[in-house]
PDB file as gemmi writes it, atoms N, CA and C in Angstrom:
CRYST1    1.000    1.000    1.000  90.00  90.00  90.00 P 1                      
ATOM      1  N   UNK A   1      28.889  25.908  58.198  1.00  0.00           N  
ATOM      2  CA  UNK A   1      30.637  25.891  58.173  1.00  0.00           C  
ATOM      3  C   UNK A   1      30.954  26.521  59.627  1.00  0.00           C  
ATOM      4  N   UNK A   2      31.498  26.015  60.516  1.00  0.00           N  
ATOM      5  CA  UNK A   2      32.245  26.282  61.751  1.00  0.00           C  
ATOM      6  C   UNK A   2      33.256  27.242  61.342  1.00  0.00           C  
ATOM      7  N   UNK A   3      33.278  28.353  61.916  1.00  0.00           N  
ATOM      8  CA  UNK A   3      34.465  29.473  61.656  1.00  0.00           C  
ATOM      9  C   UNK A   3      35.487  28.886  62.750  1.00  0.00           C  
ATOM     10  N   UNK A   4      36.920  29.480  62.721  1.00  0.00           N  
ATOM     11  CA  UNK A   4      37.932  28.986  63.099  1.00  0.00           C  
ATOM     12  C   UNK A   4      37.976  29.312  64.845  1.00  0.00           C  
ATOM     13  N   UNK A   5      37.298  29.990  65.392  1.00  0.00           N  
ATOM     14  CA  UNK A   5      37.083  30.402  66.238  1.00  0.00           C  
ATOM     15  C   UNK A   5      36.234  29.472  67.460  1.00  0.00           C  
ATOM     16  N   UNK A   6      35.085  28.455  66.372  1.00  0.00           N  
ATOM     17  CA  UNK A   6      34.275  27.637  66.927  1.00  0.00           C  
ATOM     18  C   UNK A   6      35.108  26.552  67.718  1.00  0.00           C  
ATOM     19  N   UNK A   7      34.514  26.280  68.855  1.00  0.00           N  
ATOM     20  CA  UNK A   7      35.041  25.208  69.674  1.00  0.00           C  
ATOM     21  C   UNK A   7      34.969  23.859  68.963  1.00  0.00           C  
ATOM     22  N   UNK A   8      33.971  23.631  68.262  1.00  0.00           N  
ATOM     23  CA  UNK A   8      33.681  22.689  67.909  1.00  0.00           C  
ATOM     24  C   UNK A   8      34.172  22.058  66.468  1.00  0.00           C  
ATOM     25  N   UNK A   9      35.341  21.913  66.272  1.00  0.00           N  
ATOM     26  CA  UNK A   9      36.238  21.705  64.920  1.00  0.00           C  
ATOM     27  C   UNK A   9      36.179  20.268  64.721  1.00  0.00           C  
ATOM     28  N   UNK A  10      36.281  19.946  63.540  1.00  0.00           N  
ATOM     29  CA  UNK A  10      36.899  18.709  63.155  1.00  0.00           C  
ATOM     30  C   UNK A  10      37.845  18.460  63.500  1.00  0.00           C  
ATOM     31  N   UNK A  11      38.226  17.167  64.315  1.00  0.00           N  
ATOM     32  CA  UNK A  11      39.506  16.652  64.884  1.00  0.00           C  
ATOM     33  C   UNK A  11      39.762  15.744  63.642  1.00  0.00           C  
ATOM     34  N   UNK A  12      38.664  14.904  63.242  1.00  0.00           N  
ATOM     35  CA  UNK A  12      39.428  13.892  62.281  1.00  0.00           C  
ATOM     36  C   UNK A  12      38.967  14.605  60.846  1.00  0.00           C  
ATOM     37  N   UNK A  13      40.305  14.496  60.009  1.00  0.00           N  
ATOM     38  CA  UNK A  13      40.376  15.262  58.609  1.00  0.00           C  
ATOM     39  C   UNK A  13      39.553  14.813  57.713  1.00  0.00           C  
ATOM     40  N   UNK A  14      38.874  13.383  57.741  1.00  0.00           N  
ATOM     41  CA  UNK A  14      38.225  13.135  57.002  1.00  0.00           C  
ATOM     42  C   UNK A  14      36.638  13.394  57.817  1.00  0.00           C  
ATOM     43  N   UNK A  15      36.151  13.814  58.512  1.00  0.00           N  
ATOM     44  CA  UNK A  15      34.805  13.741  59.381  1.00  0.00           C  
ATOM     45  C   UNK A  15      34.309  14.522  58.508  1.00  0.00           C  
ATOM     46  N   UNK A  16      34.724  15.883  57.871  1.00  0.00           N  
ATOM     47  CA  UNK A  16      34.097  16.784  57.246  1.00  0.00           C  
ATOM     48  C   UNK A  16      33.494  16.246  55.857  1.00  0.00           C  
ATOM     49  N   UNK A  17      34.511  15.628  55.341  1.00  0.00           N  
ATOM     50  CA  UNK A  17      34.175  14.811  53.970  1.00  0.00           C  
ATOM     51  C   UNK A  17      33.103  13.801  54.222  1.00  0.00           C  
ATOM     52  N   UNK A  18      32.944  13.152  55.047  1.00  0.00           N  
ATOM     53  CA  UNK A  18      31.955  12.200  55.497  1.00  0.00           C  
ATOM     54  C   UNK A  18      30.738  12.662  55.947  1.00  0.00           C  
ATOM     55  N   UNK A  19      30.718  13.805  56.142  1.00  0.00           N  
ATOM     56  CA  UNK A  19      29.196  14.310  56.819  1.00  0.00           C  
ATOM     57  C   UNK A  19      28.263  14.284  56.079  1.00  0.00           C  
ATOM     58  N   UNK A  20      28.117  14.261  54.709  1.00  0.00           N  
ATOM     59  CA  UNK A  20      26.903  13.960  53.803  1.00  0.00           C  
ATOM     60  C   UNK A  20      26.142  12.784  54.494  1.00  0.00           C  
ATOM     61  N   UNK A  21      26.571  11.801  54.556  1.00  0.00           N  
ATOM     62  CA  UNK A  21      26.335  10.518  55.214  1.00  0.00           C  
ATOM     63  C   UNK A  21      25.324  10.644  56.104  1.00  0.00           C  
ATOM     64  N   UNK A  22      25.181  11.771  56.903  1.00  0.00           N  
ATOM     65  CA  UNK A  22      24.450  11.566  57.974  1.00  0.00           C  
ATOM     66  C   UNK A  22      23.037  12.610  57.127  1.00  0.00           C  
ATOM     67  N   UNK A  23      23.071  13.070  56.575  1.00  0.00           N  
ATOM     68  CA  UNK A  23      21.827  14.044  55.821  1.00  0.00           C  
ATOM     69  C   UNK A  23      20.666  13.469  55.789  1.00  0.00           C  
ATOM     70  N   UNK A  24      19.774  13.799  55.774  1.00  0.00           N  
ATOM     71  CA  UNK A  24      18.092  13.383  56.225  1.00  0.00           C  
ATOM     72  C   UNK A  24      17.647  12.471  54.749  1.00  0.00           C  
ATOM     73  N   UNK A  25      18.130  13.223  53.851  1.00  0.00           N  
ATOM     74  CA  UNK A  25      17.996  12.346  52.288  1.00  0.00           C  
ATOM     75  C   UNK A  25      18.576  11.127  52.049  1.00  0.00           C  
ATOM     76  N   UNK A  26      19.592  10.806  52.910  1.00  0.00           N  
ATOM     77  CA  UNK A  26      20.091   9.478  53.025  1.00  0.00           C  
ATOM     78  C   UNK A  26      19.779   8.267  54.067  1.00  0.00           C  
ATOM     79  N   UNK A  27      18.675   9.109  54.953  1.00  0.00           N  
ATOM     80  CA  UNK A  27      18.072   8.136  55.959  1.00  0.00           C  
ATOM     81  C   UNK A  27      17.530   7.061  55.400  1.00  0.00           C  
ATOM     82  N   UNK A  28      17.393   6.119  56.278  1.00  0.00           N  
ATOM     83  CA  UNK A  28      16.461   4.980  55.911  1.00  0.00           C  
ATOM     84  C   UNK A  28      15.211   4.916  55.598  1.00  0.00           C  
ATOM     85  N   UNK A  29      14.621   5.975  56.207  1.00  0.00           N  
ATOM     86  CA  UNK A  29      13.072   6.282  55.978  1.00  0.00           C  
ATOM     87  C   UNK A  29      12.828   6.633  54.824  1.00  0.00           C  
ATOM     88  N   UNK A  30      13.803   7.704  54.332  1.00  0.00           N  
ATOM     89  CA  UNK A  30      13.748   8.409  52.800  1.00  0.00           C  
ATOM     90  C   UNK A  30      13.867   7.152  51.700  1.00  0.00           C  
ATOM     91  N   UNK A  31      15.168   6.567  52.147  1.00  0.00           N  
ATOM     92  CA  UNK A  31      15.150   5.435  50.924  1.00  0.00           C  
ATOM     93  C   UNK A  31      14.018   4.420  50.555  1.00  0.00           C  
ATOM     94  N   UNK A  32      13.328   4.309  52.007  1.00  0.00           N  
ATOM     95  CA  UNK A  32      11.883   3.232  51.742  1.00  0.00           C  
ATOM     96  C   UNK A  32      10.948   3.823  51.261  1.00  0.00           C  
ATOM     97  N   UNK A  33      10.967   5.161  51.394  1.00  0.00           N  
ATOM     98  CA  UNK A  33       9.505   5.974  50.916  1.00  0.00           C  
ATOM     99  C   UNK A  33      10.006   6.039  49.571  1.00  0.00           C  
ATOM    100  N   UNK A  34      10.979   6.237  48.946  1.00  0.00           N  
ATOM    101  CA  UNK A  34      11.395   6.530  47.571  1.00  0.00           C  
ATOM    102  C   UNK A  34      11.291   4.924  46.766  1.00  0.00           C  
ATOM    103  N   UNK A  35      11.290   4.038  47.360  1.00  0.00           N  
ATOM    104  CA  UNK A  35      11.496   2.556  46.937  1.00  0.00           C  
ATOM    105  C   UNK A  35      10.367   2.406  45.933  1.00  0.00           C  
ATOM    106  N   UNK A  36       8.983   2.613  46.287  1.00  0.00           N  
ATOM    107  CA  UNK A  36       7.872   2.477  45.711  1.00  0.00           C  
ATOM    108  C   UNK A  36       7.123   3.785  45.364  1.00  0.00           C  
ATOM    109  N   UNK A  37       7.532   4.389  44.290  1.00  0.00           N  
ATOM    110  CA  UNK A  37       6.834   5.788  43.893  1.00  0.00           C  
ATOM    111  C   UNK A  37       5.194   5.406  43.474  1.00  0.00           C  
ATOM    112  N   UNK A  38       4.498   6.359  44.028  1.00  0.00           N  
ATOM    113  CA  UNK A  38       3.038   6.238  43.523  1.00  0.00           C  
ATOM    114  C   UNK A  38       2.354   5.263  44.621  1.00  0.00           C  
ATOM    115  N   UNK A  39       2.880   4.393  45.635  1.00  0.00           N  
ATOM    116  CA  UNK A  39       2.234   3.158  46.046  1.00  0.00           C  
ATOM    117  C   UNK A  39       0.977   3.943  47.009  1.00  0.00           C  
ATOM    118  N   UNK A  40       1.092   4.699  47.510  1.00  0.00           N  
ATOM    119  CA  UNK A  40       0.154   5.397  48.213  1.00  0.00           C  
ATOM    120  C   UNK A  40      -0.907   5.997  47.520  1.00  0.00           C  
ATOM    121  N   UNK A  41      -0.496   6.488  46.502  1.00  0.00           N  
ATOM    122  CA  UNK A  41      -1.808   6.943  45.426  1.00  0.00           C  
ATOM    123  C   UNK A  41      -2.470   6.106  44.927  1.00  0.00           C  
ATOM    124  N   UNK A  42      -1.748   4.886  44.538  1.00  0.00           N  
ATOM    125  CA  UNK A  42      -2.484   3.637  44.233  1.00  0.00           C  
ATOM    126  C   UNK A  42      -3.308   3.064  45.343  1.00  0.00           C  
ATOM    127  N   UNK A  43      -2.811   2.718  46.367  1.00  0.00           N  
ATOM    128  CA  UNK A  43      -3.537   2.203  47.742  1.00  0.00           C  
ATOM    129  C   UNK A  43      -4.892   3.046  47.632  1.00  0.00           C  
ATOM    130  N   UNK A  44      -4.650   4.140  47.788  1.00  0.00           N  
ATOM    131  CA  UNK A  44      -5.994   5.061  47.861  1.00  0.00           C  
ATOM    132  C   UNK A  44      -7.218   5.142  46.902  1.00  0.00           C  
ATOM    133  N   UNK A  45      -6.590   4.923  45.648  1.00  0.00           N  
ATOM    134  CA  UNK A  45      -7.559   4.758  44.396  1.00  0.00           C  
ATOM    135  C   UNK A  45      -8.266   3.260  44.793  1.00  0.00           C  
ATOM    136  N   UNK A  46      -7.079   2.293  44.837  1.00  0.00           N  
ATOM    137  CA  UNK A  46      -7.827   0.983  44.710  1.00  0.00           C  
ATOM    138  C   UNK A  46      -8.981   0.565  45.866  1.00  0.00           C  
ATOM    139  N   UNK A  47      -8.396   1.671  47.126  1.00  0.00           N  
ATOM    140  CA  UNK A  47      -9.597   1.278  47.953  1.00  0.00           C  
ATOM    141  C   UNK A  47     -10.691   1.982  48.093  1.00  0.00           C  
ATOM    142  N   UNK A  48     -10.710   3.379  47.092  1.00  0.00           N  
ATOM    143  CA  UNK A  48     -11.836   3.913  46.870  1.00  0.00           C  
ATOM    144  C   UNK A  48     -12.737   3.026  45.878  1.00  0.00           C  
ATOM    145  N   UNK A  49     -11.841   2.350  44.999  1.00  0.00           N  
ATOM    146  CA  UNK A  49     -12.614   1.619  43.920  1.00  0.00           C  
ATOM    147  C   UNK A  49     -13.576   0.506  44.373  1.00  0.00           C  
ATOM    148  N   UNK A  50     -12.783  -0.193  45.503  1.00  0.00           N  
ATOM    149  CA  UNK A  50     -13.294  -1.589  46.057  1.00  0.00           C  
ATOM    150  C   UNK A  50     -14.723  -0.959  46.611  1.00  0.00           C  
ATOM    151  N   UNK A  51     -14.405  -0.103  47.784  1.00  0.00           N  
ATOM    152  CA  UNK A  51     -16.133   0.929  48.329  1.00  0.00           C  
ATOM    153  C   UNK A  51     -16.758   1.306  47.702  1.00  0.00           C  
ATOM    154  N   UNK A  52     -16.566   1.708  46.255  1.00  0.00           N  
ATOM    155  CA  UNK A  52     -17.617   2.254  45.339  1.00  0.00           C  
ATOM    156  C   UNK A  52     -18.238   0.901  44.672  1.00  0.00           C  
ATOM    157  N   UNK A  53     -17.750   0.081  44.390  1.00  0.00           N  
ATOM    158  CA  UNK A  53     -17.922  -1.308  43.556  1.00  0.00           C  
ATOM    159  C   UNK A  53     -18.881  -1.989  44.584  1.00  0.00           C  
ATOM    160  N   UNK A  54     -18.519  -1.891  45.909  1.00  0.00           N  
ATOM    161  CA  UNK A  54     -19.181  -2.704  46.917  1.00  0.00           C  
ATOM    162  C   UNK A  54     -20.392  -2.077  47.194  1.00  0.00           C  
ATOM    163  N   UNK A  55     -20.441  -0.935  47.146  1.00  0.00           N  
ATOM    164  CA  UNK A  55     -21.633   0.039  47.529  1.00  0.00           C  
ATOM    165  C   UNK A  55     -22.670  -0.033  46.154  1.00  0.00           C  
ATOM    166  N   UNK A  56     -22.180   0.046  44.950  1.00  0.00           N  
ATOM    167  CA  UNK A  56     -23.119   0.195  44.020  1.00  0.00           C  
ATOM    168  C   UNK A  56     -23.604  -1.394  43.791  1.00  0.00           C  
ATOM    169  N   UNK A  57     -22.769  -2.466  43.947  1.00  0.00           N  
ATOM    170  CA  UNK A  57     -23.373  -3.953  43.581  1.00  0.00           C  
ATOM    171  C   UNK A  57     -24.191  -4.257  44.871  1.00  0.00           C  
ATOM    172  N   UNK A  58     -24.545  -3.648  45.968  1.00  0.00           N  
ATOM    173  CA  UNK A  58     -25.662  -3.897  47.297  1.00  0.00           C  
ATOM    174  C   UNK A  58     -26.705  -4.262  46.726  1.00  0.00           C  
ATOM    175  N   UNK A  59     -27.178  -3.542  45.826  1.00  0.00           N  
ATOM    176  CA  UNK A  59     -28.610  -3.737  45.278  1.00  0.00           C  
ATOM    177  C   UNK A  59     -28.961  -4.907  43.856  1.00  0.00           C  
ATOM    178  N   UNK A  60     -27.709  -4.998  43.741  1.00  0.00           N  
ATOM    179  CA  UNK A  60     -27.959  -6.376  42.535  1.00  0.00           C  
ATOM    180  C   UNK A  60     -27.764  -7.589  43.182  1.00  0.00           C  
ATOM    181  N   UNK A  61     -28.547  -8.532  42.523  1.00  0.00           N  
ATOM    182  CA  UNK A  61     -28.371 -10.138  42.947  1.00  0.00           C  
ATOM    183  C   UNK A  61     -27.103 -10.412  42.304  1.00  0.00           C  
ATOM    184  N   UNK A  62     -26.393 -11.409  42.907  1.00  0.00           N  
ATOM    185  CA  UNK A  62     -25.059 -11.925  42.532  1.00  0.00           C  
ATOM    186  C   UNK A  62     -25.390 -13.643  42.552  1.00  0.00           C  
ATOM    187  N   UNK A  63     -24.919 -14.013  41.295  1.00  0.00           N  
ATOM    188  CA  UNK A  63     -25.066 -15.237  41.019  1.00  0.00           C  
ATOM    189  C   UNK A  63     -24.600 -16.749  41.578  1.00  0.00           C  
TER     190      UNK A  63                                                      
END                                                                             
């Protein structure tokens, strides 16, 4: 919070009330990351499943 002697004072009376919009929580990257919760974990789990399945089925004949 700026002190009264701080040269960087809010000149616009609404600027201090609108400052929350610039917080990193409300950035586009943060909003996109929260749009698909668990997607990264699911992607890693599925990739691991496919790799293990292909590795185990190498010795078997397919029809």
